[in-house]
XYZ file of C-alpha atoms in Angstrom:
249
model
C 22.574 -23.740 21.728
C 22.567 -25.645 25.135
C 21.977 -29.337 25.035
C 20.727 -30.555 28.235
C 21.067 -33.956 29.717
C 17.587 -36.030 29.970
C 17.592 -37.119 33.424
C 14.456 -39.279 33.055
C 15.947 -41.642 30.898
C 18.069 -43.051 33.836
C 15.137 -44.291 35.536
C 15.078 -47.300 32.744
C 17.250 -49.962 31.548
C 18.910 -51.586 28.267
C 17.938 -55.495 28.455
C 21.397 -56.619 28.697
C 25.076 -54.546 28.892
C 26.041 -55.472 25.436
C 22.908 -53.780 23.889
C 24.051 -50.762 26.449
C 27.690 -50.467 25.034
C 26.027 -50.902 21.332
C 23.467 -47.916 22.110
C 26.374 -45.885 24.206
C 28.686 -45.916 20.778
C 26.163 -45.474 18.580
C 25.300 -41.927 21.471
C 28.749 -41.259 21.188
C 28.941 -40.680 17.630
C 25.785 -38.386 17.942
C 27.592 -36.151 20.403
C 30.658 -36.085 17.962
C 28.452 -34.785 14.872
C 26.754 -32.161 17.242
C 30.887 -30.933 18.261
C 31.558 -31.168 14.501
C 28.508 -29.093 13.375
C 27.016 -27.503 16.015
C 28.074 -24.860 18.735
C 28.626 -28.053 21.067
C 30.993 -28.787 23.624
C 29.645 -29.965 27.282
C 26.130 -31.066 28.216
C 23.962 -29.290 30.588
C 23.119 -30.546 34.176
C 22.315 -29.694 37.201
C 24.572 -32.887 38.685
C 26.416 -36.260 37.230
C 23.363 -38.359 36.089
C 25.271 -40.951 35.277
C 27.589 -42.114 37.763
C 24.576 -44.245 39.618
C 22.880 -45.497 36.354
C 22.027 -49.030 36.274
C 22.455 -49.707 32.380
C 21.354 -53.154 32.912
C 20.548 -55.395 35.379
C 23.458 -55.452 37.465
C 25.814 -53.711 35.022
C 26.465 -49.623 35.859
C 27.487 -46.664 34.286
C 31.008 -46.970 35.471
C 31.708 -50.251 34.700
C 32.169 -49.013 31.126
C 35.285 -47.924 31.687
C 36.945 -51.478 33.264
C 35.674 -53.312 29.819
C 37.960 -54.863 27.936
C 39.543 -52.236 25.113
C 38.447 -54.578 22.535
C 34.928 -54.516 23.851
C 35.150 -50.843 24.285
C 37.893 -48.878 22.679
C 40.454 -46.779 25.271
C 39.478 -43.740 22.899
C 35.558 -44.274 23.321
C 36.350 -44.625 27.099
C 37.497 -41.077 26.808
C 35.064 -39.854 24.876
C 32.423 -40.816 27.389
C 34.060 -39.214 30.059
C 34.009 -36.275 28.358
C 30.877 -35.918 26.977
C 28.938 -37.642 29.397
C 30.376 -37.300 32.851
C 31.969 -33.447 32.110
C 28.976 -31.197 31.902
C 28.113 -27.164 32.213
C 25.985 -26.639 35.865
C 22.826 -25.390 35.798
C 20.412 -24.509 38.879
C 17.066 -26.096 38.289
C 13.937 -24.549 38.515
C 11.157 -24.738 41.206
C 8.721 -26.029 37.662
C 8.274 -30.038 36.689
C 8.259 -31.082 33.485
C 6.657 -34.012 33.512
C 6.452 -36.855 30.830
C 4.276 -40.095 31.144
C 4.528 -40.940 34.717
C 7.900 -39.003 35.366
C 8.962 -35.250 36.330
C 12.098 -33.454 35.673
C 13.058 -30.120 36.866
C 16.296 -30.486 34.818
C 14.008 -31.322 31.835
C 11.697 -27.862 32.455
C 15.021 -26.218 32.754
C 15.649 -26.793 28.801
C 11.930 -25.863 27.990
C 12.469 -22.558 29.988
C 15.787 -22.015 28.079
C 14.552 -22.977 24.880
C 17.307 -25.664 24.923
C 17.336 -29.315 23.329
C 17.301 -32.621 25.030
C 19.662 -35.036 24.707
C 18.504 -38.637 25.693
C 20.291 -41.926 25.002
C 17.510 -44.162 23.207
C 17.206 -47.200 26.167
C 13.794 -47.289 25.421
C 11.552 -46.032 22.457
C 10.128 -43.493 24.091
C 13.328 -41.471 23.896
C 13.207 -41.871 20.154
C 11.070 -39.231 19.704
C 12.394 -36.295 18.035
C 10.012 -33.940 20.722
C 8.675 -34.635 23.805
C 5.108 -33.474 24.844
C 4.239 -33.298 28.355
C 2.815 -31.064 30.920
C 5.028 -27.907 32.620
C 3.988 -27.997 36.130
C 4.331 -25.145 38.296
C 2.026 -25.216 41.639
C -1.407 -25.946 40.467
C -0.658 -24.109 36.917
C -0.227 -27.241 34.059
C 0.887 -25.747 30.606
C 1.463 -28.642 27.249
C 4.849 -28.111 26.132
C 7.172 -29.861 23.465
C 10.797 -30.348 24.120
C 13.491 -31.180 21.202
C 14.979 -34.341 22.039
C 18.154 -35.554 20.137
C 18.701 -39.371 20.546
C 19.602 -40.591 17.189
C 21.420 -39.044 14.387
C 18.515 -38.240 12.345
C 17.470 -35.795 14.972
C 20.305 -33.199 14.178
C 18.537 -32.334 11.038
C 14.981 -32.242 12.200
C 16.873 -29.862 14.358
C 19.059 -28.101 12.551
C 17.624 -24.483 12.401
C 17.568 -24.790 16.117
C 20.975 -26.192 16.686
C 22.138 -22.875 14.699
C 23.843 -25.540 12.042
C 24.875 -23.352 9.253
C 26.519 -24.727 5.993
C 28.959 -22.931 4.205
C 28.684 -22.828 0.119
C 31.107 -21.522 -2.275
C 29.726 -19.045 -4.831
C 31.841 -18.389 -7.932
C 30.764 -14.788 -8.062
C 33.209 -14.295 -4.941
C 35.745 -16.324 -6.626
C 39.675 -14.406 -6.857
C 40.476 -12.700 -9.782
C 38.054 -14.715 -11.432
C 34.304 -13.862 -9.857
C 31.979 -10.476 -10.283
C 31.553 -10.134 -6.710
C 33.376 -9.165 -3.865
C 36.175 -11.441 -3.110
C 36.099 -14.511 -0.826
C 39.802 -15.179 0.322
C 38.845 -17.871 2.804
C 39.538 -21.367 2.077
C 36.043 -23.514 2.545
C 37.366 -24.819 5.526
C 38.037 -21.240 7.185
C 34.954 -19.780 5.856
C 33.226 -22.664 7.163
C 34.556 -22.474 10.887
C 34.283 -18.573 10.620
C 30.499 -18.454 9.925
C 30.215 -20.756 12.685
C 30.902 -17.706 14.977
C 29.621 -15.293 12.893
C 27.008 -12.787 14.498
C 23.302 -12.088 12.879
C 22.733 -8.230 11.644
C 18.890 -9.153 12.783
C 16.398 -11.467 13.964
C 15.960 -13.361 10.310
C 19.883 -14.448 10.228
C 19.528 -14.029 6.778
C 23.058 -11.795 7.150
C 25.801 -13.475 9.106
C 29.045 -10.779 9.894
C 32.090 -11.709 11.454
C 36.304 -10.712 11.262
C 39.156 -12.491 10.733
C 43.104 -11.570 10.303
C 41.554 -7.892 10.430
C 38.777 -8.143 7.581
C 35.528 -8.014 7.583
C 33.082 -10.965 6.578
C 29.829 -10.894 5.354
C 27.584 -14.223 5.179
C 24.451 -14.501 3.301
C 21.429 -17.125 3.158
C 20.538 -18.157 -0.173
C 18.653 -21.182 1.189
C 17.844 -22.887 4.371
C 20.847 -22.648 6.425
C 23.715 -22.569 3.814
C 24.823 -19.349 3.685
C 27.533 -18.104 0.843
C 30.435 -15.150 1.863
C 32.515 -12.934 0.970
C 35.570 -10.047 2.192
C 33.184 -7.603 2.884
C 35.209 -4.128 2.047
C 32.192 -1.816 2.482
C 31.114 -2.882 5.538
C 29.140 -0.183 7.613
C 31.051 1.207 10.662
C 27.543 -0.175 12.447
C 28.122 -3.810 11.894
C 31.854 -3.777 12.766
C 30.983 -2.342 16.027
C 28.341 -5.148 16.402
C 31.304 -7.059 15.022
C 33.469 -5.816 17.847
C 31.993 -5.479 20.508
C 30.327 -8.815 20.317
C 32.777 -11.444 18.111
C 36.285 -13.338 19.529
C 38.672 -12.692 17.167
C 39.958 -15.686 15.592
């Protein structure tokens, strides 16, 4: 899932820098739940949003990184350069998305690309777990939603669209012990496995993957927790979906 910078959100400010830093952690640890649970690395842009943002009046963007390390830890220092300044390129679109009195071609970019917003919360109206505004595209004007992510709650109002899926142990699959097919995998593996795994179908209701040269099989049994198993009958048609389609791990 591509998470894509809000670029509107620059156009405001925090009331004061220390209200910034607070709001910058507190967007920090957001980005490091998305990495730990979500196919997340790099935000989306079409340039460095950032570098030029007044955070408050007369404090900037860079000026972050020449606070004090007990103001601002070294580590969050380099977290924020790589999550916020590092991103994946896009090119724009010719189509405005445009919220309130402001237009972002960066923003329709993630409504054409079915992609989420992430905004840092400087004012409330970035709080909002979607936001509705008008797709402009010469004198066509279409309402559209966009996901926004700006708080923490937000990754599980979003979670079916982040792709988050949950691993849980059933004791059917258990070694030796179950009356299923084995699961060999510790709960950690299995968990980072079905992360990568690949859909049989549009429902995702069957997850496959391969590890170490077996063959995985992931099943929903509610929401997006999914149990698995060492899948020994396996059709030759999934493990050619499997690989063609899956980095080994």
């Amino acid at each position: 899932m591509k998470i894509v910078t809000n670029d509107m959100m620059v156009q405001d400010q925090f009331r004061d820098k220390y209200i910034a830093i607070q709001e910058i952690r507190k967007s920090i640890r957001v980005l490091l739940e998305l990495k730990k649970h979500a196919d997340f690395e790099k935000l989306f842009a079409e340039r460095n949003i950032f570098r030029q943002w007044e955070l408050a009046p007369d404090y900037y963007f860079e000026q972050l990184f020449s606070e004090d390390n007990a103001l601002l830890s070294r580590n969050e220092k380099t977290l924020i350069k790589s999550m916020f300044v590092n991103f994946n390129k896009i090119k724009i679109p010719e189509k405005l998305f445009r919220f309130g009195e402001k237009e972002s071609a960066q923003c329709a970019w993630a409504y054409l690309n079915q992609s989420i917003l992430f905004s840092v919360p400087v004012n409330e109206k970035w709080e909002s777990a979607k936001l509705a505004g008008i797709l402009k595209s010469g004198d066509e004007r279409q309402n559209v939603e966009i996901s926004n992510i700006a708080v923490m709650e937000h990754i599980k109002t979003h979670e079916e669209q982040l792709q988050i899926r949950r691993y849980e142990f059933n004791p059917k699959h258990k070694i030796d012990v179950g009356w299923g097919t084995e699961m060999d995998l510790t709960d950690q593996e299995a968990q980072e496995l079905l992360m990568k795994a690949i859909p049989t179908d549009h429902t995702y209701n069957r997850l496959i993957a391969e590890k170490g040269g077996r063959y995985y099989s992931f099943r929903r049994h509610h929401d997006n927790c999914y149990h698995g198993y060492w899948d020994n009958t396996m059709t030759e048609k999934y493990k050619m979906m499997i690989d063609k389609y899956f980095v080994q791990v």
